mmCIF file of C-alpha atoms and ligand atoms in Angstrom:
data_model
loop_
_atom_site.group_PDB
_atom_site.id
_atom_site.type_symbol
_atom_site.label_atom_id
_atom_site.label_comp_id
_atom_site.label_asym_id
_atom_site.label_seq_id
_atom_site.Cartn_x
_atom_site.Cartn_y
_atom_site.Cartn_z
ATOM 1 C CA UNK M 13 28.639 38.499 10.457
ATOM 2 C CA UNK M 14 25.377 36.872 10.559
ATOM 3 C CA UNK M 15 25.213 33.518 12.074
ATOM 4 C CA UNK M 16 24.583 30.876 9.095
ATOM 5 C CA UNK M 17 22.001 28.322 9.247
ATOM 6 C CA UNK M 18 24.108 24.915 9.245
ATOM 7 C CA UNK M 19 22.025 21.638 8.504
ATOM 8 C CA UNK M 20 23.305 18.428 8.458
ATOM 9 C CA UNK M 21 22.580 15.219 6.653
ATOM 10 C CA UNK M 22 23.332 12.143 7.776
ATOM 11 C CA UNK M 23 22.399 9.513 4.905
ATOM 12 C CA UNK M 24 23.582 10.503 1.557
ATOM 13 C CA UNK M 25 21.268 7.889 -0.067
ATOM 14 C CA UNK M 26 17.686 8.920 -2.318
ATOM 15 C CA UNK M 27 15.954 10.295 0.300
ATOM 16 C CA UNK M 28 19.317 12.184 2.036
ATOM 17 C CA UNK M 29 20.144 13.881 -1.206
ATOM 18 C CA UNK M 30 16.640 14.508 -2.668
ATOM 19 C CA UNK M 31 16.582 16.618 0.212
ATOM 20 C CA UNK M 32 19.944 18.301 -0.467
ATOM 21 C CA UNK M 33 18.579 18.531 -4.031
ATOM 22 C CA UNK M 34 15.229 20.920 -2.754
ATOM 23 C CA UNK M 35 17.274 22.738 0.037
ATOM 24 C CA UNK M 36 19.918 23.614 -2.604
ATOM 25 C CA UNK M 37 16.788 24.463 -5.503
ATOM 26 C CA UNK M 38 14.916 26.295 -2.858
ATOM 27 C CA UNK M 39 18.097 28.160 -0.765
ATOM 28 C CA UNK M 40 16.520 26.889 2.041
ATOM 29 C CA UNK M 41 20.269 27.266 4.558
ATOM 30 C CA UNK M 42 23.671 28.459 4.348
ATOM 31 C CA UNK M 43 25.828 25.178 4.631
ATOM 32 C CA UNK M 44 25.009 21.375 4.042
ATOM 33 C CA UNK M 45 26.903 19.109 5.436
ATOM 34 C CA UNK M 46 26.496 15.519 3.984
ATOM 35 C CA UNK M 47 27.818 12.420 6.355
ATOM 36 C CA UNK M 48 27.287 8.804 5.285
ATOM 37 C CA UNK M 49 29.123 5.696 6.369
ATOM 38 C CA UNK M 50 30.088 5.099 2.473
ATOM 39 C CA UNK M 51 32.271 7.956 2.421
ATOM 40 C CA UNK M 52 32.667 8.354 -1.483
ATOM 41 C CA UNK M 53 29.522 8.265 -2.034
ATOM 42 C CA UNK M 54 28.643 11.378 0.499
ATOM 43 C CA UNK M 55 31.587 12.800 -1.377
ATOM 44 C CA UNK M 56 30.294 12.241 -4.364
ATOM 45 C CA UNK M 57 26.966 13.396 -3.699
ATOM 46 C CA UNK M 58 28.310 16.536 -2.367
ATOM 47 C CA UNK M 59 30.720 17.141 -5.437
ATOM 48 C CA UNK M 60 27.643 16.845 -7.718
ATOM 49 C CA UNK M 61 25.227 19.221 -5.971
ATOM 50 C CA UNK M 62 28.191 21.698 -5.882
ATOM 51 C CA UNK M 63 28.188 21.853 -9.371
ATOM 52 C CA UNK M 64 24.477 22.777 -9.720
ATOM 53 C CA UNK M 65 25.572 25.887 -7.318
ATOM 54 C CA UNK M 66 25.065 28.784 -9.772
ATOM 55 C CA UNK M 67 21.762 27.812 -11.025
ATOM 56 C CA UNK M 68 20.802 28.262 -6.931
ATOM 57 C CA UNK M 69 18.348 31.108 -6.192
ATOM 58 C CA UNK M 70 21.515 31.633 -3.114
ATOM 59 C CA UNK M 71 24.581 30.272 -1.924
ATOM 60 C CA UNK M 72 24.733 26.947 0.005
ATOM 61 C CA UNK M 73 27.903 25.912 1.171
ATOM 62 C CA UNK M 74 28.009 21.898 0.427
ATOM 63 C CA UNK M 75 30.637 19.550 1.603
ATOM 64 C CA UNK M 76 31.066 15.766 2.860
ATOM 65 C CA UNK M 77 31.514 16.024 6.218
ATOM 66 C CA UNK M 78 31.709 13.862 9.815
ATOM 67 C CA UNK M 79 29.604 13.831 13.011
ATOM 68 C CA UNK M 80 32.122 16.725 14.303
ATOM 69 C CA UNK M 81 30.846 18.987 12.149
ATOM 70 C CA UNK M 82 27.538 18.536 13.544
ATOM 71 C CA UNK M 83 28.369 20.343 16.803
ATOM 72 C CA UNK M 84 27.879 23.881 14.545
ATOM 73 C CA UNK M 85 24.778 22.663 12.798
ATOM 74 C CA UNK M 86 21.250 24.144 14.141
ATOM 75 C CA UNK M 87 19.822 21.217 12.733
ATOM 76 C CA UNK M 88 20.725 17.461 12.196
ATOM 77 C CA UNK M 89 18.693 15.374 9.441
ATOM 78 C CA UNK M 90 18.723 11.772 9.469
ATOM 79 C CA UNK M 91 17.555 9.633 6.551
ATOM 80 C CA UNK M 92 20.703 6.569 7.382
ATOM 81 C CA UNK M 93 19.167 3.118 7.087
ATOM 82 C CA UNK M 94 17.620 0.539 5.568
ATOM 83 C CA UNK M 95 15.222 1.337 3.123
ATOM 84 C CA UNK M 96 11.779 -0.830 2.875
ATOM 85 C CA UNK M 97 11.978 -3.621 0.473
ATOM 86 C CA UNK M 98 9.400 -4.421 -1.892
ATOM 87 C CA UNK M 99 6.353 -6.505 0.311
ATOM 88 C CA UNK M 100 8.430 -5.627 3.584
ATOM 89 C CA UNK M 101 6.510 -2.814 6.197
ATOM 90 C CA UNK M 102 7.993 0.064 7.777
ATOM 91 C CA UNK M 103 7.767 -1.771 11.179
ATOM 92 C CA UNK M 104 9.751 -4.371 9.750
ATOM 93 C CA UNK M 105 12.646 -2.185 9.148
ATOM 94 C CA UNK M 106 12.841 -1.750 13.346
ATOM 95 C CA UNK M 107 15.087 -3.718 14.940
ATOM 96 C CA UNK M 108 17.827 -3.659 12.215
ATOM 97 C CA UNK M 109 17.550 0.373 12.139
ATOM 98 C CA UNK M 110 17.415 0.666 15.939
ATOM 99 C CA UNK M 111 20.801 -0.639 16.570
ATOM 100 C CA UNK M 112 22.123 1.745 13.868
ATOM 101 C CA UNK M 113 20.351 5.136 15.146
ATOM 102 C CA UNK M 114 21.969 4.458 18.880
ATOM 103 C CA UNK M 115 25.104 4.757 17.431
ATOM 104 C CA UNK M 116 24.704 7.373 14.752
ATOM 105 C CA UNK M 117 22.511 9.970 17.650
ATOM 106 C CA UNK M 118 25.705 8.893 19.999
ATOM 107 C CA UNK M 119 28.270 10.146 17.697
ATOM 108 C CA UNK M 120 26.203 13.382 16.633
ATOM 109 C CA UNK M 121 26.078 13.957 20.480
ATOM 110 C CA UNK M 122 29.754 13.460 21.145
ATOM 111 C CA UNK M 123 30.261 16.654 19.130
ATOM 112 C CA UNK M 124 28.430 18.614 20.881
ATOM 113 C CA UNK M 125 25.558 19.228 18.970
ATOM 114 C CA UNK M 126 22.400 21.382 20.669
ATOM 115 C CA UNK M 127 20.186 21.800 17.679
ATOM 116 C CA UNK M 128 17.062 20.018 16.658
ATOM 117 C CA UNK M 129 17.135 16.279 15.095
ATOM 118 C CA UNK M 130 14.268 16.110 12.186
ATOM 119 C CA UNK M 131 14.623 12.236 11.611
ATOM 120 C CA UNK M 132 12.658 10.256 8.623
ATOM 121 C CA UNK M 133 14.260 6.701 8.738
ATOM 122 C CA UNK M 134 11.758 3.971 8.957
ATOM 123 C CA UNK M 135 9.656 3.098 10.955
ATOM 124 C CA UNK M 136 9.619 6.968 11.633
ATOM 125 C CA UNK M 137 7.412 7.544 14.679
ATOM 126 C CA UNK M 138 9.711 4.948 16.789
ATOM 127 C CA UNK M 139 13.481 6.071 15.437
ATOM 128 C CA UNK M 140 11.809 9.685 16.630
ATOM 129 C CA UNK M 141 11.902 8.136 20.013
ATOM 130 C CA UNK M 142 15.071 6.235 19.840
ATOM 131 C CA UNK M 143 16.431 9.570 18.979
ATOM 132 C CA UNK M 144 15.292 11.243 21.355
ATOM 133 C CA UNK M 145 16.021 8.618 24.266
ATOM 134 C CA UNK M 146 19.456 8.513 23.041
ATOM 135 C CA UNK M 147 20.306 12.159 22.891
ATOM 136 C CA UNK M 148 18.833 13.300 26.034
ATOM 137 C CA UNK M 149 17.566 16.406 24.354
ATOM 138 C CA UNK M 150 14.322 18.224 25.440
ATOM 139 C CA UNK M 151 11.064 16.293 23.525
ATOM 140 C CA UNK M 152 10.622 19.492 21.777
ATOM 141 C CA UNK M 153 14.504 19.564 19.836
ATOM 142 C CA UNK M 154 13.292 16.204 18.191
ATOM 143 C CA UNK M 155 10.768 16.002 15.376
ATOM 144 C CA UNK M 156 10.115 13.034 13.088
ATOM 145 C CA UNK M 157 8.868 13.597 9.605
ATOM 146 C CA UNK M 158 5.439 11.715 10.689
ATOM 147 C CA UNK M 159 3.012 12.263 8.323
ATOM 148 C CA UNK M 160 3.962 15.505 6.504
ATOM 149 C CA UNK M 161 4.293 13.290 3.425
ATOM 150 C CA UNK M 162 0.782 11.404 3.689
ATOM 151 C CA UNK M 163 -0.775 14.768 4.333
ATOM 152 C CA UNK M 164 0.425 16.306 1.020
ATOM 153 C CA UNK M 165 -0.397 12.971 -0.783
ATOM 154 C CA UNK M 166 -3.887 13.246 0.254
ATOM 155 C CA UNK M 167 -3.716 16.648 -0.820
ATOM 156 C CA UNK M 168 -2.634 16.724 -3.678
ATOM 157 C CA UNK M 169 -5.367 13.209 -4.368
ATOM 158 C CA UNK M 170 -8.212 15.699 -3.385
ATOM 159 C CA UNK M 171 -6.834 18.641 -5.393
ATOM 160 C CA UNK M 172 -6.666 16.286 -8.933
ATOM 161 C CA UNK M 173 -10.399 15.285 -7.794
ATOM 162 C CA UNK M 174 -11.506 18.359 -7.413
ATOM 163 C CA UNK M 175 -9.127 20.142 -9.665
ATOM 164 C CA UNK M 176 -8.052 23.041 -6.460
ATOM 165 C CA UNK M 177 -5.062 24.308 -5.858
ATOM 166 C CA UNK M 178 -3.719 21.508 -3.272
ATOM 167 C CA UNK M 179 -2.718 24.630 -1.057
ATOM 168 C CA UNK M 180 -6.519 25.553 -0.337
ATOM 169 C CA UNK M 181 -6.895 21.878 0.460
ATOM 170 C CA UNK M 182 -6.623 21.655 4.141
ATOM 171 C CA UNK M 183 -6.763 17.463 4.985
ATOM 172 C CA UNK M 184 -4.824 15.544 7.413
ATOM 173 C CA UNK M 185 -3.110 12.417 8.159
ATOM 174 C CA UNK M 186 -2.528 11.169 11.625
ATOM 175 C CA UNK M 187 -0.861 8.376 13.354
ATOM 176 C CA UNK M 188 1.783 6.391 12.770
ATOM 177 C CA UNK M 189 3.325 6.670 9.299
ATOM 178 C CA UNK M 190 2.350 3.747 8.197
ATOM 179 C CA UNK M 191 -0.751 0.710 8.084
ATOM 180 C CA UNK M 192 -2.381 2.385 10.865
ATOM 181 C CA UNK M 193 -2.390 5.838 10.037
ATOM 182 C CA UNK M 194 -5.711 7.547 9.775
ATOM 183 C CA UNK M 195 -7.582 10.700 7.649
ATOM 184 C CA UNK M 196 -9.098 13.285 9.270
ATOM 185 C CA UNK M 197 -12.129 13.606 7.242
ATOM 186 C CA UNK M 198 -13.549 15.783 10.280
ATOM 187 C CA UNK M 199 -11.706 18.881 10.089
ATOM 188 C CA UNK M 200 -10.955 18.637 5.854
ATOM 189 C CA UNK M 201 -12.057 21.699 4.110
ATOM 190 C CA UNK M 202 -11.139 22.299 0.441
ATOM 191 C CA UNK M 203 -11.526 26.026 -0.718
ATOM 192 C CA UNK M 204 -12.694 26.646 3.210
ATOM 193 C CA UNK M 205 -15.984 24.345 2.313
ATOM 194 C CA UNK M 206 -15.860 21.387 4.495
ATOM 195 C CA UNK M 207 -15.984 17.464 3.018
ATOM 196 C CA UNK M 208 -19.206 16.780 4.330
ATOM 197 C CA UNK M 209 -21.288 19.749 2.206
ATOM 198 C CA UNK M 210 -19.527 18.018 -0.929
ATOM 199 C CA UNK M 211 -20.488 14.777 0.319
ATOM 200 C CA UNK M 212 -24.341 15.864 0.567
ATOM 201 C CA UNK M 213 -24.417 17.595 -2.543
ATOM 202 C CA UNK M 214 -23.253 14.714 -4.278
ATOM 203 C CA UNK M 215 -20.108 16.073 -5.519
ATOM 204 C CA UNK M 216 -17.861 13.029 -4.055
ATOM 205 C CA UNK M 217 -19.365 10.261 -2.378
ATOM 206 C CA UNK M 218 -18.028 7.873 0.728
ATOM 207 C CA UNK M 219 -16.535 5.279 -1.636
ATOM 208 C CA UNK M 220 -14.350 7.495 -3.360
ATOM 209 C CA UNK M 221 -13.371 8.942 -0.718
ATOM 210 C CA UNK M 222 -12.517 5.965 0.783
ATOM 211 C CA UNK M 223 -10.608 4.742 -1.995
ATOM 212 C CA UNK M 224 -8.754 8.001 -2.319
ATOM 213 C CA UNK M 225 -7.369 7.551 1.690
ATOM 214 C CA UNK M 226 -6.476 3.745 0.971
ATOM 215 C CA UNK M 227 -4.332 4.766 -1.996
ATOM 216 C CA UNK M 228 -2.739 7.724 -0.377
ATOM 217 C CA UNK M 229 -2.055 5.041 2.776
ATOM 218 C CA UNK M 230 -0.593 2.423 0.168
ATOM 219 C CA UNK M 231 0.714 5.186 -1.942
ATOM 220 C CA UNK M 232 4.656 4.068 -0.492
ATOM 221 C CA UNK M 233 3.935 0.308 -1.545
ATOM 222 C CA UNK M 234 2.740 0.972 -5.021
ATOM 223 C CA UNK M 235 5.847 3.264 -5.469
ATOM 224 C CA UNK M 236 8.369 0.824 -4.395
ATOM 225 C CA UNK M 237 6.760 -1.911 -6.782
ATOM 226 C CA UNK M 238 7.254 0.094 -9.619
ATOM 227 C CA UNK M 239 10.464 2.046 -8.752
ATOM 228 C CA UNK M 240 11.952 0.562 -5.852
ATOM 229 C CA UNK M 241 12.134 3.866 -3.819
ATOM 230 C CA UNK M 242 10.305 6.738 -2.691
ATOM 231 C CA UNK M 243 12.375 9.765 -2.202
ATOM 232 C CA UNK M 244 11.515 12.926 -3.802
ATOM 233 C CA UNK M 245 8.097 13.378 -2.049
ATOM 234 C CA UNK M 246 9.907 13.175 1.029
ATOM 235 C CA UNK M 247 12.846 15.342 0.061
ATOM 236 C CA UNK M 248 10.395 18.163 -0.866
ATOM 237 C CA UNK M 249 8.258 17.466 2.769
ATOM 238 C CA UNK M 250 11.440 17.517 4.714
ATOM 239 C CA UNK M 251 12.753 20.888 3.499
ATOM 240 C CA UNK M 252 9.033 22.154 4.306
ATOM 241 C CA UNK M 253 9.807 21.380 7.954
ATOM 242 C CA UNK M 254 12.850 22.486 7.675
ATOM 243 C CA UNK M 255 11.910 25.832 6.601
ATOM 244 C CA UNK M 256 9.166 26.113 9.093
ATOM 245 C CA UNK M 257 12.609 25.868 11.930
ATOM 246 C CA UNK M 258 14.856 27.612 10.344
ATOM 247 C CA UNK M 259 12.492 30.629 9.582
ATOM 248 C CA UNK M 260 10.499 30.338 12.652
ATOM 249 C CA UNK M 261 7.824 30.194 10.763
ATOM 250 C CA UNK M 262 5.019 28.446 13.832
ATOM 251 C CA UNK M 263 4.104 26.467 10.415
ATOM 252 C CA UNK M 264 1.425 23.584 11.336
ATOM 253 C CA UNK M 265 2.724 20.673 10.058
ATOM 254 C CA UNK M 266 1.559 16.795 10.884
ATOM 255 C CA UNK M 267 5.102 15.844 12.047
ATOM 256 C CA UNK M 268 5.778 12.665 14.754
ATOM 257 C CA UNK M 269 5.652 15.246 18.260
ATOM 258 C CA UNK M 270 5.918 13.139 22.053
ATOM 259 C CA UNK M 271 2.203 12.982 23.173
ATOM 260 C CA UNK M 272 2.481 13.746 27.289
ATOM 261 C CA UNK M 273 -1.212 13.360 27.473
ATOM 262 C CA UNK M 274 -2.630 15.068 24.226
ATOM 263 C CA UNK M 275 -5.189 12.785 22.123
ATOM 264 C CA UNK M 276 -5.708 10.868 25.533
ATOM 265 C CA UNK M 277 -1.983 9.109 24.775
ATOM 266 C CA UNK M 278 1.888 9.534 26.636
ATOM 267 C CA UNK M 279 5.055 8.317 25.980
ATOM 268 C CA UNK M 280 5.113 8.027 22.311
ATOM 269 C CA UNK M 281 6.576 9.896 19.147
ATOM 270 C CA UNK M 282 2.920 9.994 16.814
ATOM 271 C CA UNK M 283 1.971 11.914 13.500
ATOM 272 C CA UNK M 284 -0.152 15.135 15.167
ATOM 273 C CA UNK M 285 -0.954 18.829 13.743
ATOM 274 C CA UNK M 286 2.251 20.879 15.719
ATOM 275 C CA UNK M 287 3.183 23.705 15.125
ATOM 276 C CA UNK M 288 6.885 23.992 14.125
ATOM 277 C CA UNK M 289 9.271 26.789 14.730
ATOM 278 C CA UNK M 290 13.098 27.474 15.714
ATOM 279 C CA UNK M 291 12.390 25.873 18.933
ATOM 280 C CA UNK M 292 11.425 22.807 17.167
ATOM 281 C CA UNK M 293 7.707 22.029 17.999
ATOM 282 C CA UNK M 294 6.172 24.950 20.379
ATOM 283 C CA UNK M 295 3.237 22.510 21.151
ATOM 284 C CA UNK M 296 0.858 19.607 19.771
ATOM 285 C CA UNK M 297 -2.562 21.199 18.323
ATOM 286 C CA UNK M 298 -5.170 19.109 19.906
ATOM 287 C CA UNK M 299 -8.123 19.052 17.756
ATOM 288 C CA UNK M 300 -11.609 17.497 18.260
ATOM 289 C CA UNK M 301 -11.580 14.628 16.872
ATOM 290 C CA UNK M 302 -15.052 12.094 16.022
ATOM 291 C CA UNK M 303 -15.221 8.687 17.933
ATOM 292 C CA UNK M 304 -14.547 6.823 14.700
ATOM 293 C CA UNK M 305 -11.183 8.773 14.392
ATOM 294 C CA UNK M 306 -10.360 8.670 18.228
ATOM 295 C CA UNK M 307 -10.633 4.486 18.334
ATOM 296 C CA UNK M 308 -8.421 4.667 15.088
ATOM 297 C CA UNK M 309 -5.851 6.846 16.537
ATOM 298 C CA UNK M 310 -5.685 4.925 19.353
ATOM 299 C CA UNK M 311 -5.529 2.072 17.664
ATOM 300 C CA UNK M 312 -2.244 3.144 15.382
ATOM 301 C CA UNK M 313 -0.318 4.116 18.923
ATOM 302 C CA UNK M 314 -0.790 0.788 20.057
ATOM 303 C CA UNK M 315 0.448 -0.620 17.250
ATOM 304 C CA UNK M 316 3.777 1.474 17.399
ATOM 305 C CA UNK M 317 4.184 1.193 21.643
ATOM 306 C CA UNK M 318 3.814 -2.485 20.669
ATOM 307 C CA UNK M 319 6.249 -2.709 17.683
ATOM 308 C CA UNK M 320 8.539 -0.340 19.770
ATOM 309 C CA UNK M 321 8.733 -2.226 23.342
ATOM 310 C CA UNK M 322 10.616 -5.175 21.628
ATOM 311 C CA UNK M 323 13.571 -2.236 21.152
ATOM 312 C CA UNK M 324 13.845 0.000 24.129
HETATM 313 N N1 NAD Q 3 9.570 9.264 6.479
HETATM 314 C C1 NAD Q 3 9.202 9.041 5.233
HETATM 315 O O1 NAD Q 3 8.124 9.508 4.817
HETATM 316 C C2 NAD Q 3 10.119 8.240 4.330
HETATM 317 C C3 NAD Q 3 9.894 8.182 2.953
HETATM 318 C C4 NAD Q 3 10.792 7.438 2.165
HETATM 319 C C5 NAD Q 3 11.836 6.736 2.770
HETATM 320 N N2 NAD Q 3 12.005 6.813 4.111
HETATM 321 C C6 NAD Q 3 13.102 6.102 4.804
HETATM 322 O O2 NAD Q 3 14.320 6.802 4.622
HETATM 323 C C7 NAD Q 3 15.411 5.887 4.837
HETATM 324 C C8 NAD Q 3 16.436 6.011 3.724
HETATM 325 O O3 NAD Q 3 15.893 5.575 2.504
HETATM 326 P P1 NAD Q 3 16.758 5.659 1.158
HETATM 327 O O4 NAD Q 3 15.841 5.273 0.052
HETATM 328 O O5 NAD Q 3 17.467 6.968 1.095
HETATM 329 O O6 NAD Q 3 17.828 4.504 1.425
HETATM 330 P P2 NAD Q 3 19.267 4.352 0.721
HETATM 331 O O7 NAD Q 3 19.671 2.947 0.897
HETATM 332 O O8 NAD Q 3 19.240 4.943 -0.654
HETATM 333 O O9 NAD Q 3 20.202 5.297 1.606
HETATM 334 C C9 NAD Q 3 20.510 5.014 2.928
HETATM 335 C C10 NAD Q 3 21.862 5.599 3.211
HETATM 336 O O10 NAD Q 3 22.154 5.425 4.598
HETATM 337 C C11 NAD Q 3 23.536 5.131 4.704
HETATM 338 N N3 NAD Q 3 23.812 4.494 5.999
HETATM 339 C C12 NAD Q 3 23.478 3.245 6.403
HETATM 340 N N4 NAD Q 3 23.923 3.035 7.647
HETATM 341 C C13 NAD Q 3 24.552 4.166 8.043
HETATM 342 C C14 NAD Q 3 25.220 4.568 9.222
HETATM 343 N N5 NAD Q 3 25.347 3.740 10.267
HETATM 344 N N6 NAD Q 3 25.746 5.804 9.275
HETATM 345 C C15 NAD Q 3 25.649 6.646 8.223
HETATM 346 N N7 NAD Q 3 25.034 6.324 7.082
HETATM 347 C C16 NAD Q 3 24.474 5.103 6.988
HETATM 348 C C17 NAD Q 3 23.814 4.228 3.503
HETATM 349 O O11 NAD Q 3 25.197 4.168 3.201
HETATM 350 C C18 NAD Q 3 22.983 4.911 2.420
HETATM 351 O O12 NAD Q 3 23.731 5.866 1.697
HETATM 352 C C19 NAD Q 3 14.773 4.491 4.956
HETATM 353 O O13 NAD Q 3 14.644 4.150 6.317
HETATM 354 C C20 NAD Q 3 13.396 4.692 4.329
HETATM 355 O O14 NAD Q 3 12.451 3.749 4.772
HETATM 356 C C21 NAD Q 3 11.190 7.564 4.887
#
């Protein structure tokens, strides 16, 4: 028997089962375990996705579960917490999710568990740590979503501009996920042509540009205002990492990766090109980048070893 790819959820809320909703739409692993301190409601969840089961392109095994059940599972997911309120940031949100990751990463270690954590919570970069501090796993088994989802927004921005495919746009967003975050206009190409040759041949100029990173920064705010959530933007970016682990794929992603020096920064869970594999992240790419985007950078990891100190 081959050995089945067990992920588990823990959060059954949007984001928790938009992502149950793309694993199951994209067969993505064998078994999903769902696990949410409302229990009917991670047994409702998983009663409903069941039912979608032979529409799947394979079979997923889907059940509501508990933290024992994450002692099988190659990877645990968390999207538990508080979600941001409308006019409330994601560095708000720390303190009161904190206190609830200790005791969720506690119980998922209890188990037994060994795999990789892939966390998304808010404020990302800093539950990334928590999670790691509290389950004593190597740096590399613990991955935050980062800023997988700001990257695609600013792709897929620059692909309606441009009308490209957004997969031959190759842009990045890095930082915290969040105010401070920053674009890497240095190293964007779209259809392998760089940013700056359609900058000097007029094709998009500074201030559009500008407003196009501003809006894909804000992008979360202006969602919550009209819908009160954001969740299927991150469902779909958290089975992407999730297939880059599973299938080994050494996919580089912009996920939150522990800088030990990289970027000229240590001791800190930050949105970075990694590339991502079954070992969880084989290594931060460094990149060059221009002074502008080096002061920014630093900037945004101040911000979060700041906002994080308070909860340590
Ligand atoms: N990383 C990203 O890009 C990104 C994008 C969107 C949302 N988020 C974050 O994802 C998180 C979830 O958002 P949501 O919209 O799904 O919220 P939600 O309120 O819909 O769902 C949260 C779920 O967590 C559960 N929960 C709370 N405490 C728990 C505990 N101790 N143990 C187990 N389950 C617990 C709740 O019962 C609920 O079902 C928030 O922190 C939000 O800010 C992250």
């Amino acid at each position: 028997m081959k050995k089945v790819n067990r992920v588990a959820v823990i959060g059954t809320g949007a984001v928790g089962t938009s992502y149950c909703y793309a694993m199951i739409n994209q067969g993505v692993a064998e078994e999903l375990v769902l696990i949410d301190i409302n229990e009917p409601k991670a047994e409702g969840e998983a009663m409903d996705l069941n039912h979608g089961l032979p529409f799947a392109p394979t079979p997923t095994r889907v059940w509501k579960g508990s933290y024992e059940d994450c002692g099988a599972a190659d990877l645990v997911v968390i999207t538990a917490g508080s979600p941001q309120k409308p006019g409330e940031t994601r560095l708000d949100l720390v303190a009161k999710n904190a206190k609830i990751f200790k005791g969720m990463v506690k119980s998922v270690m209890d188990s037994g568990f060994s795999g990789i954590f892939l966390v998304a919570s808010n404020p990302v970069d800093i539950l990334t740590y928590v999670t790691w501090k509290e389950s004593g796993l190597p740096k590399e088994h613990v991955i935050g979503s980062g800023t997988v989802l700001d990257s695609a927004r600013l792709r897929n921005s620059l692909s309606a501009h441009f009308s490209i495919d957004p997969r031959n746009v190759h842009a990045a967003i890095i930082g915290e996920h969040g105010d401070t975050e920053l674009p890497v206009w240095s190293h964007t190409t779209i259809g392998y042509d760089r940013i700056e040759n359609y900058l000097e041949s007029g094709r998009i100029d500074q201030k559009t540009l500008d407003e196009t990173f501003v809006n894909t920064r804000d992008a979360a705010y202006h969602i919550i205002e009209r819908k009160g959530a954001t969740f299927y933007g991150i469902g779909m970016s958290l089975t992407r990492i999730t297939r880059a682990i599973l299938n080994n794929e050494n996919s580089v992603l912009t996920v939150s990766a522990f800088l030990e020096g990289q970027y000229g920064n240590e001791n800190v869970y930050v949105g970075v090109p990694a590339v991502v594999n079954r070992q969880g992240i084989r290594e931060v790419v460094e990149i060059e980048l221009n002074e502008k985007e080096k002061e920014q950078f630093n900037h945004s990891v101040k911000v979060l070893k700041e906002t994080m100190a308070p909860v340590l």
